[in-house]
PDB file of C-alpha atoms and ligand atoms in Angstrom:
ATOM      1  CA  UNK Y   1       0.000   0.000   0.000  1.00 67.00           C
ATOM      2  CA  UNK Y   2       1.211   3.731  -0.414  1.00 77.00           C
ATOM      3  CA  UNK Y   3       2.200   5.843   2.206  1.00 85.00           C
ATOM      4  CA  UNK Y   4      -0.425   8.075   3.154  1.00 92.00           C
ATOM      5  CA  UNK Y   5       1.464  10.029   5.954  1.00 98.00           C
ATOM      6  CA  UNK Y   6       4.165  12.063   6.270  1.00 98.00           C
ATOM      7  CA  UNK Y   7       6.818  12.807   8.517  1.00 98.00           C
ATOM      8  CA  UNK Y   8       8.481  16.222   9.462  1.00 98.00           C
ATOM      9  CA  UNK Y   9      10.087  17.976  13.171  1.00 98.00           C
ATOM     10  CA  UNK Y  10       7.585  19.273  15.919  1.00 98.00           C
ATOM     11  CA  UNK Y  11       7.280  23.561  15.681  1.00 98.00           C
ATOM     12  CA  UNK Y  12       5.590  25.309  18.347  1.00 98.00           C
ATOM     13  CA  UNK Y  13       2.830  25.784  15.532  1.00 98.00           C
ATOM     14  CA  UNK Y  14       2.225  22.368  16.306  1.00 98.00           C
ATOM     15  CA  UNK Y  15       1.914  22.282  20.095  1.00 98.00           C
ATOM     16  CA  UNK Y  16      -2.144  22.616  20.634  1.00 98.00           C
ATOM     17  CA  UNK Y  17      -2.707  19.761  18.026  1.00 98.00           C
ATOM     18  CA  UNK Y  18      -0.097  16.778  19.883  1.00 98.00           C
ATOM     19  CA  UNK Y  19      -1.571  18.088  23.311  1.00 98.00           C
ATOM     20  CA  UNK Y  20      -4.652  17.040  21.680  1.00 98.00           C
ATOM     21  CA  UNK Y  21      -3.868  13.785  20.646  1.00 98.00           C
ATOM     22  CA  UNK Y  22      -1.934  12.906  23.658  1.00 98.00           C
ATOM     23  CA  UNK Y  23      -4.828  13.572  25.541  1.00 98.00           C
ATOM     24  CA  UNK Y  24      -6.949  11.919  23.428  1.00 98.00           C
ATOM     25  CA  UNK Y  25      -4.859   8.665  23.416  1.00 98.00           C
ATOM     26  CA  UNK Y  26      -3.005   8.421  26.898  1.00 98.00           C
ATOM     27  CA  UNK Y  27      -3.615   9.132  30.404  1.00 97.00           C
ATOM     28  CA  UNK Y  28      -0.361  10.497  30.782  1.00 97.00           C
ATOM     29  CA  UNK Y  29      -0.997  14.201  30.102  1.00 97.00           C
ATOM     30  CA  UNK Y  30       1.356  17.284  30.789  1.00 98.00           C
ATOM     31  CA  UNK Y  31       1.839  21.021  30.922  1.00 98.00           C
ATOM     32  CA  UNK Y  32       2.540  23.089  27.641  1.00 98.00           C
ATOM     33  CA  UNK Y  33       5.803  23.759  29.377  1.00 98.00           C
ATOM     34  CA  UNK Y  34       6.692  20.597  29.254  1.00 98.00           C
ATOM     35  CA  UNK Y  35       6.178  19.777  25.669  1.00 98.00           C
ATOM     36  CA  UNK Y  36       8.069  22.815  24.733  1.00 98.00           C
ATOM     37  CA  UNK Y  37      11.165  22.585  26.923  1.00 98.00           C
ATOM     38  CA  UNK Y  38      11.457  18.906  25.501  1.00 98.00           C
ATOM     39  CA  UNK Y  39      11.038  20.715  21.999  1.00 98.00           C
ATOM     40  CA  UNK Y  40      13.592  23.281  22.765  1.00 98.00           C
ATOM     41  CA  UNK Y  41      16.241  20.792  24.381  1.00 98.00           C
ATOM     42  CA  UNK Y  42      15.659  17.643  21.516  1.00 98.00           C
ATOM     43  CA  UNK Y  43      14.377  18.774  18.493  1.00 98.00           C
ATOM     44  CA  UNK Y  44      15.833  16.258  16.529  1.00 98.00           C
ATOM     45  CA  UNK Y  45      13.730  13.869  18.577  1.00 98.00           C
ATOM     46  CA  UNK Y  46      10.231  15.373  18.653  1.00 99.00           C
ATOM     47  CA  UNK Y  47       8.372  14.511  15.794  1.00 98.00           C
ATOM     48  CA  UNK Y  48       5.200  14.820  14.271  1.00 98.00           C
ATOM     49  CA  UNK Y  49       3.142  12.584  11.349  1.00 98.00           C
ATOM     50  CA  UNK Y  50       0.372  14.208   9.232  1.00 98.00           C
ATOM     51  CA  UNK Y  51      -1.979  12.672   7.217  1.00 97.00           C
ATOM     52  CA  UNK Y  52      -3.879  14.941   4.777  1.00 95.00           C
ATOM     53  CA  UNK Y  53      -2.451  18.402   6.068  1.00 94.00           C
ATOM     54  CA  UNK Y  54      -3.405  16.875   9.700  1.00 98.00           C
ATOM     55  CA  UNK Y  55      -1.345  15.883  12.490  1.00 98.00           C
ATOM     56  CA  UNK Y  56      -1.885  12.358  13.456  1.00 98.00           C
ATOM     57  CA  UNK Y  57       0.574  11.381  15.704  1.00 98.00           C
ATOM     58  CA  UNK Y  58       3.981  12.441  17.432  1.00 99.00           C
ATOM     59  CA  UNK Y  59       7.036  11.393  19.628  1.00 99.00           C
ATOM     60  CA  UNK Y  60       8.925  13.349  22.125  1.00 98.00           C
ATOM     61  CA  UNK Y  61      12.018  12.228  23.537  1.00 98.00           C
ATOM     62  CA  UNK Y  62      14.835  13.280  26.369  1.00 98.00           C
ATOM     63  CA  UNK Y  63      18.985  12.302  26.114  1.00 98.00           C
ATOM     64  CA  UNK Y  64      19.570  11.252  29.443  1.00 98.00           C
ATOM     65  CA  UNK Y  65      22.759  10.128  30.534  1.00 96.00           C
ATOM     66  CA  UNK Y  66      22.554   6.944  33.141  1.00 92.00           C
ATOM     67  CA  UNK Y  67      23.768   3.197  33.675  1.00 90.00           C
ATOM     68  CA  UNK Y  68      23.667   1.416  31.031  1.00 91.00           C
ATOM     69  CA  UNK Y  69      20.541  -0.727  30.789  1.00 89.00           C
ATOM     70  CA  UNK Y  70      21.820  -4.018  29.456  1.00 87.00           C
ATOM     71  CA  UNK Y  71      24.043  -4.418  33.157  1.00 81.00           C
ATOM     72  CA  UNK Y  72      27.232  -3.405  32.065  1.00 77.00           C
ATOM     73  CA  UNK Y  73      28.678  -1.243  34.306  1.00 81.00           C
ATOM     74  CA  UNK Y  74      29.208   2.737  33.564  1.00 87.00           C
ATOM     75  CA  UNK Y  75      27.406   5.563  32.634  1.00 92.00           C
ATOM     76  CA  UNK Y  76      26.356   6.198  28.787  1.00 94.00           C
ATOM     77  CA  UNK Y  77      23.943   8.546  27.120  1.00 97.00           C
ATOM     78  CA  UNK Y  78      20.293   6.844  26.524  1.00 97.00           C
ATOM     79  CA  UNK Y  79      17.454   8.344  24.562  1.00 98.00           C
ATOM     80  CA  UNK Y  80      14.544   7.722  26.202  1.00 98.00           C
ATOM     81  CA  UNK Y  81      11.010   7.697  24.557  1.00 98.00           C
ATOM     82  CA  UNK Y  82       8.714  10.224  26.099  1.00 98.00           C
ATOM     83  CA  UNK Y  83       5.585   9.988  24.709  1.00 98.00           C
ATOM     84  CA  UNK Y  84       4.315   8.414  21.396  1.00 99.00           C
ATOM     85  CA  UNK Y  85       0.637   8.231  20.103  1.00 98.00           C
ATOM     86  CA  UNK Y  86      -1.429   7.982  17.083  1.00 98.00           C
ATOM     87  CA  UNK Y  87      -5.065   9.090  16.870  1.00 98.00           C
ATOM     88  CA  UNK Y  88      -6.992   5.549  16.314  1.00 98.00           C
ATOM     89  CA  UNK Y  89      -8.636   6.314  13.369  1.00 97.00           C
ATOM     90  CA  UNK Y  90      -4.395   6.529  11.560  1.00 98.00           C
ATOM     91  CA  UNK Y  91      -3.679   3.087  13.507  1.00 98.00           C
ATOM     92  CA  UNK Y  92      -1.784  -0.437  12.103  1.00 98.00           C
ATOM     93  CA  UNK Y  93      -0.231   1.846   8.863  1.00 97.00           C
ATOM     94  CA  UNK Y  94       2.985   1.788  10.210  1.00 98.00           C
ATOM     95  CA  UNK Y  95       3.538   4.981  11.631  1.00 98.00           C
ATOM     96  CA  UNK Y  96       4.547   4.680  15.244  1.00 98.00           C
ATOM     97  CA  UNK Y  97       7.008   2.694  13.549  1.00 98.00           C
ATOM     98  CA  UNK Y  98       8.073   5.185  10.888  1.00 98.00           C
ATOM     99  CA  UNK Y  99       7.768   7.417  14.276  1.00 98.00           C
ATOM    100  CA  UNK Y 100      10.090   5.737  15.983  1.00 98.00           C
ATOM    101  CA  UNK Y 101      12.841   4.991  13.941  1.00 98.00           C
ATOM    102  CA  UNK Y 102      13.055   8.983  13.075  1.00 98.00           C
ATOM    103  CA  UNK Y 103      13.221   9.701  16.886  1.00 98.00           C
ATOM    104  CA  UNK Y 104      15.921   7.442  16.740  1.00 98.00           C
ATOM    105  CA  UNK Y 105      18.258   8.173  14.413  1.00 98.00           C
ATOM    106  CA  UNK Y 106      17.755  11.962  15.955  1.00 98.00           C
ATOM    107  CA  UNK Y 107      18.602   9.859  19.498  1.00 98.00           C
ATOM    108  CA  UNK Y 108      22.037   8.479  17.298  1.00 98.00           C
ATOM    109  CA  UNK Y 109      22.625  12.169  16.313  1.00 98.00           C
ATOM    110  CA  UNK Y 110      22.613  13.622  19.720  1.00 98.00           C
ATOM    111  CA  UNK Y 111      25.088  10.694  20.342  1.00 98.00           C
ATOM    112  CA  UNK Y 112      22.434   8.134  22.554  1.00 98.00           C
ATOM    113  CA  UNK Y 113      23.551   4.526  22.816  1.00 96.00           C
ATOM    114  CA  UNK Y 114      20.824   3.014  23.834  1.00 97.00           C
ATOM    115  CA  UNK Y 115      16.534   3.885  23.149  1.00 98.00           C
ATOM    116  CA  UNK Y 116      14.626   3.081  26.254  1.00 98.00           C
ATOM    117  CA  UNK Y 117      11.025   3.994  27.509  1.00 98.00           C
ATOM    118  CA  UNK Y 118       8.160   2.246  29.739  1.00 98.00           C
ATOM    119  CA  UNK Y 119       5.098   1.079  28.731  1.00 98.00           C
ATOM    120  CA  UNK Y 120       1.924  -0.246  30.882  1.00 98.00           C
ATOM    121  CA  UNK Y 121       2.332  -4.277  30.858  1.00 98.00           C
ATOM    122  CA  UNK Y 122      -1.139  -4.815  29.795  1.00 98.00           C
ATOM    123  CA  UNK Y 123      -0.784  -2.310  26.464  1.00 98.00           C
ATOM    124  CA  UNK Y 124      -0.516  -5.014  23.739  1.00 98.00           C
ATOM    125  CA  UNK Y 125      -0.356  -2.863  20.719  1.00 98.00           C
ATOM    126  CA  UNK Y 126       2.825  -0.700  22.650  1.00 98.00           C
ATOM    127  CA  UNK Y 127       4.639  -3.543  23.467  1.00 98.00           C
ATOM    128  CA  UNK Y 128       4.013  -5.851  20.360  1.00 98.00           C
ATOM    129  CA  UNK Y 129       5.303  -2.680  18.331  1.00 98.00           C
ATOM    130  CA  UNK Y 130       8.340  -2.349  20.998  1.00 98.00           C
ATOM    131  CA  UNK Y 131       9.173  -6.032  20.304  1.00 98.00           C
ATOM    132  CA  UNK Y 132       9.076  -5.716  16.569  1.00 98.00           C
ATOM    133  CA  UNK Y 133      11.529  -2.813  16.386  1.00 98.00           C
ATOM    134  CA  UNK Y 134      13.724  -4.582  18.266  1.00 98.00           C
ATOM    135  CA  UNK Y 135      13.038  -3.992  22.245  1.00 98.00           C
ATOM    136  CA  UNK Y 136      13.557  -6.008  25.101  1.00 98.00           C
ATOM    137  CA  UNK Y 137      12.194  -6.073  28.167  1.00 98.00           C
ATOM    138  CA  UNK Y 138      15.163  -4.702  30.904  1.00 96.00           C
ATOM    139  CA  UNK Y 139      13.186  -5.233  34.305  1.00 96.00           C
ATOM    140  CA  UNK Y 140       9.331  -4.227  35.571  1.00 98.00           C
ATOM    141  CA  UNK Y 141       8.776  -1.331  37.429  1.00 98.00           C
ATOM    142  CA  UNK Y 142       6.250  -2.242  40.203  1.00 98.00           C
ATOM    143  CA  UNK Y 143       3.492   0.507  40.408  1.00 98.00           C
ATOM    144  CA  UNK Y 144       5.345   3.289  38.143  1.00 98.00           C
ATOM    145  CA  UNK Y 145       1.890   4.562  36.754  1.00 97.00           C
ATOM    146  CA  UNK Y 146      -0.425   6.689  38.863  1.00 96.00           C
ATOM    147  CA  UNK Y 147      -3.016   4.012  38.936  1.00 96.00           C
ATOM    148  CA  UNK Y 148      -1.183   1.496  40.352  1.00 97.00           C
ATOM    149  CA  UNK Y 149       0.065  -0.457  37.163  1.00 98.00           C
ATOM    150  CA  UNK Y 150       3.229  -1.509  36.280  1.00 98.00           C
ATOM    151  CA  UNK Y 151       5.616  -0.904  33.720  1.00 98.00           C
ATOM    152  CA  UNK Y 152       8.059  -2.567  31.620  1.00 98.00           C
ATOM    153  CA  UNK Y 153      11.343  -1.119  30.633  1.00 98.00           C
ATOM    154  CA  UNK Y 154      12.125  -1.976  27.107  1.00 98.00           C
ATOM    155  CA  UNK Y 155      15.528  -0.954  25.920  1.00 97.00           C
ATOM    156  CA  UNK Y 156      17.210  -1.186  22.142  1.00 98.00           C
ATOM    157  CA  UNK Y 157      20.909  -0.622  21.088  1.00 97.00           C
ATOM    158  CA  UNK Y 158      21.072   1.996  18.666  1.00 97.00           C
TER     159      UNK Y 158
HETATM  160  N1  LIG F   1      -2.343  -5.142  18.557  1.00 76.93           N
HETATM  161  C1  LIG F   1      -1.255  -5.920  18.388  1.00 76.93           C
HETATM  162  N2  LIG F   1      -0.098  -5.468  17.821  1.00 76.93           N
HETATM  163  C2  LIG F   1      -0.082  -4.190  17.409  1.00 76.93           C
HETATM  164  C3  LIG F   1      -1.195  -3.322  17.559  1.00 76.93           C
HETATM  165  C4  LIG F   1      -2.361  -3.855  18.159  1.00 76.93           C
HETATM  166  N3  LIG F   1      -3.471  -3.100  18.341  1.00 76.93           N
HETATM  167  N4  LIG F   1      -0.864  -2.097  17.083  1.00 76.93           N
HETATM  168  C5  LIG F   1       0.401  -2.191  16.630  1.00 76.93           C
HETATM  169  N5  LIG F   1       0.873  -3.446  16.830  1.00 76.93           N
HETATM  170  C6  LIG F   1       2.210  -3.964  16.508  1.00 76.93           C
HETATM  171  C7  LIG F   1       2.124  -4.840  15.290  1.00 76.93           C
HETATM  172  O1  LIG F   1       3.172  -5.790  15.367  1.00 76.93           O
HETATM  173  C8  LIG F   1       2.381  -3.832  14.170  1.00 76.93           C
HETATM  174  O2  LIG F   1       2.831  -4.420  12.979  1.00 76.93           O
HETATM  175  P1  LIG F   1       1.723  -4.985  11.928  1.00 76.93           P
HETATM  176  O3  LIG F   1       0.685  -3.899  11.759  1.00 76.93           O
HETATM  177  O4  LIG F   1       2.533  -5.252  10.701  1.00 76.93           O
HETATM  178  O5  LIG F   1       1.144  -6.206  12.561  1.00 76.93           O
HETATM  179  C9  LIG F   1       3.484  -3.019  14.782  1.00 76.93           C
HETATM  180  O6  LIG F   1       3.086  -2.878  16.170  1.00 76.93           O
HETATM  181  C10 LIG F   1       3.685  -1.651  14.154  1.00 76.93           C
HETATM  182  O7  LIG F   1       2.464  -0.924  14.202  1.00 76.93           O
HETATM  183  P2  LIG F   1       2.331   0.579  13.715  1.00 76.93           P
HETATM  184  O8  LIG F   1       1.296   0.652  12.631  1.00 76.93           O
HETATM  185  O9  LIG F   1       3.670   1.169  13.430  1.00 76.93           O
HETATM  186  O10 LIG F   1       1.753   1.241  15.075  1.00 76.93           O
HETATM  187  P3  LIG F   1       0.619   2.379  15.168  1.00 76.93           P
HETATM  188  O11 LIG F   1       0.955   3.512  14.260  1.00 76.93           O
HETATM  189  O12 LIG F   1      -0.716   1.757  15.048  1.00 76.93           O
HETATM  190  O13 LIG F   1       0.839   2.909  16.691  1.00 76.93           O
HETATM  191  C11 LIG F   1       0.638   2.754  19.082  1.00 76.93           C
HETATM  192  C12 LIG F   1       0.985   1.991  17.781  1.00 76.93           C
HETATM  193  C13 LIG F   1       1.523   3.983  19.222  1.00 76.93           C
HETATM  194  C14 LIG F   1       0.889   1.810  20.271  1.00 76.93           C
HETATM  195  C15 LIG F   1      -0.868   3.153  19.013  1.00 76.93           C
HETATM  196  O14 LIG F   1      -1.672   2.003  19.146  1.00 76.93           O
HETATM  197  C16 LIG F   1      -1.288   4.174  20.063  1.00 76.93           C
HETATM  198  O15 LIG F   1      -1.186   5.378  19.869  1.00 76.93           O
HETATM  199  N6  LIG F   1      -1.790   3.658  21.209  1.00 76.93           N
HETATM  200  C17 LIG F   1      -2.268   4.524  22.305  1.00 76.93           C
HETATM  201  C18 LIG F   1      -1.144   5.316  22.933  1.00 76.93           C
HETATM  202  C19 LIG F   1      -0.019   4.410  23.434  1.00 76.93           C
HETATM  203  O16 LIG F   1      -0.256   3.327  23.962  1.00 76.93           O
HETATM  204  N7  LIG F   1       1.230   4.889  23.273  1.00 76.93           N
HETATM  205  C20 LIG F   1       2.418   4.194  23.763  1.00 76.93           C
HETATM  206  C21 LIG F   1       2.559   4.359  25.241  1.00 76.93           C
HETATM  207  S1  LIG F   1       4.218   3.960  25.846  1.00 76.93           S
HETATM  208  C22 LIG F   1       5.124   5.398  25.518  1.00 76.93           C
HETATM  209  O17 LIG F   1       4.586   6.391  25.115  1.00 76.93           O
HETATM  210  C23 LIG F   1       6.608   5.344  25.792  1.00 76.93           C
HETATM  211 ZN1  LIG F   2       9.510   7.427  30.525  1.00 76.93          ZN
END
């Protein structure tokens, strides 16, 4: 099938529309501050897809540096997925993929040897698409979420 979406780098433009859609798709919701400060410090890693002149999904991404997530001892930069969503109706065309691997050659750019983030254990479509890019499961966070759930820690080399 043909690409219908396209990707291209978060601009302040775009800021009411991801708030949106990360509201729309996660519980996980924060300030305008917060989005923008991310922007400000990683554009390279805060990206946005449009379908039809509409945004329809996004990442936003941090460069941390901390121990290395594979057990190997020493500190190393790590990029470390944010925030991703896609509104439902733009779901299963590839996307958060196409997301994803953008957001992570940005993460190689800024110098990031590792791509980590959490995900709830019971979100199936997160972790299946985690899995197929490569992501393993580092350890489970016991109660990271505000609700009580847990998290894994999936981590890829980059
Ligand atoms: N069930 C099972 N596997 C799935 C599903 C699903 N519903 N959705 C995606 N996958 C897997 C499949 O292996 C898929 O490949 P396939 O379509 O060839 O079978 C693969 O992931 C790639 O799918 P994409 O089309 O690239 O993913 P999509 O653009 O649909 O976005 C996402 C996936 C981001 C999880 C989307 O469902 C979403 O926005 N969900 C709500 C928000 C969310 O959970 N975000 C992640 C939270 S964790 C974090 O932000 C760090
Ligand atoms: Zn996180």
């Amino acid at each position: 099938m043909q690409q219908t979406f396209k990707l291209r780098k978060f601009t302040p433009d775009d800021l009411q529309s991801v708030m949106q859609i990360n509201r729309v798709c996660l519980p996980e919701n924060y300030t305008d501050y917060f989005f923008i400060d991310l922007h400000q410090r990683f554009p390279e890693t805060f990206i946005v897809a449009e379908e039809n002149g509409k945004i329809v999904g996004y990442i936003m991404c941090r460069i941390e540096v901390g121990l290395n997530n594979f057990g190997f001892s020493g500190l190393i930069r790590k990029g470390h997925v944010v925030s991703i969503a896609i509104m439902p109706q733009a779901r299963r065309k590839g996307i958060a993929t196409a997301l994803l691997n953008q957001a992570m050659d940005g993460m190689r750019y800024y110098k990031a040897k590792q791509c980590y983030l959490e995900v709830r254990v019971t979100n199936v479509a997160g972790v299946q698409l985690y899995k197929k890019l490569g992501f393993e499961v580092s350890r489970t966070i016991n109660g990271y979420y505000s609700d009580g759930e847990d998290a894994y820690m999936m981590t890829k080399k980059l």
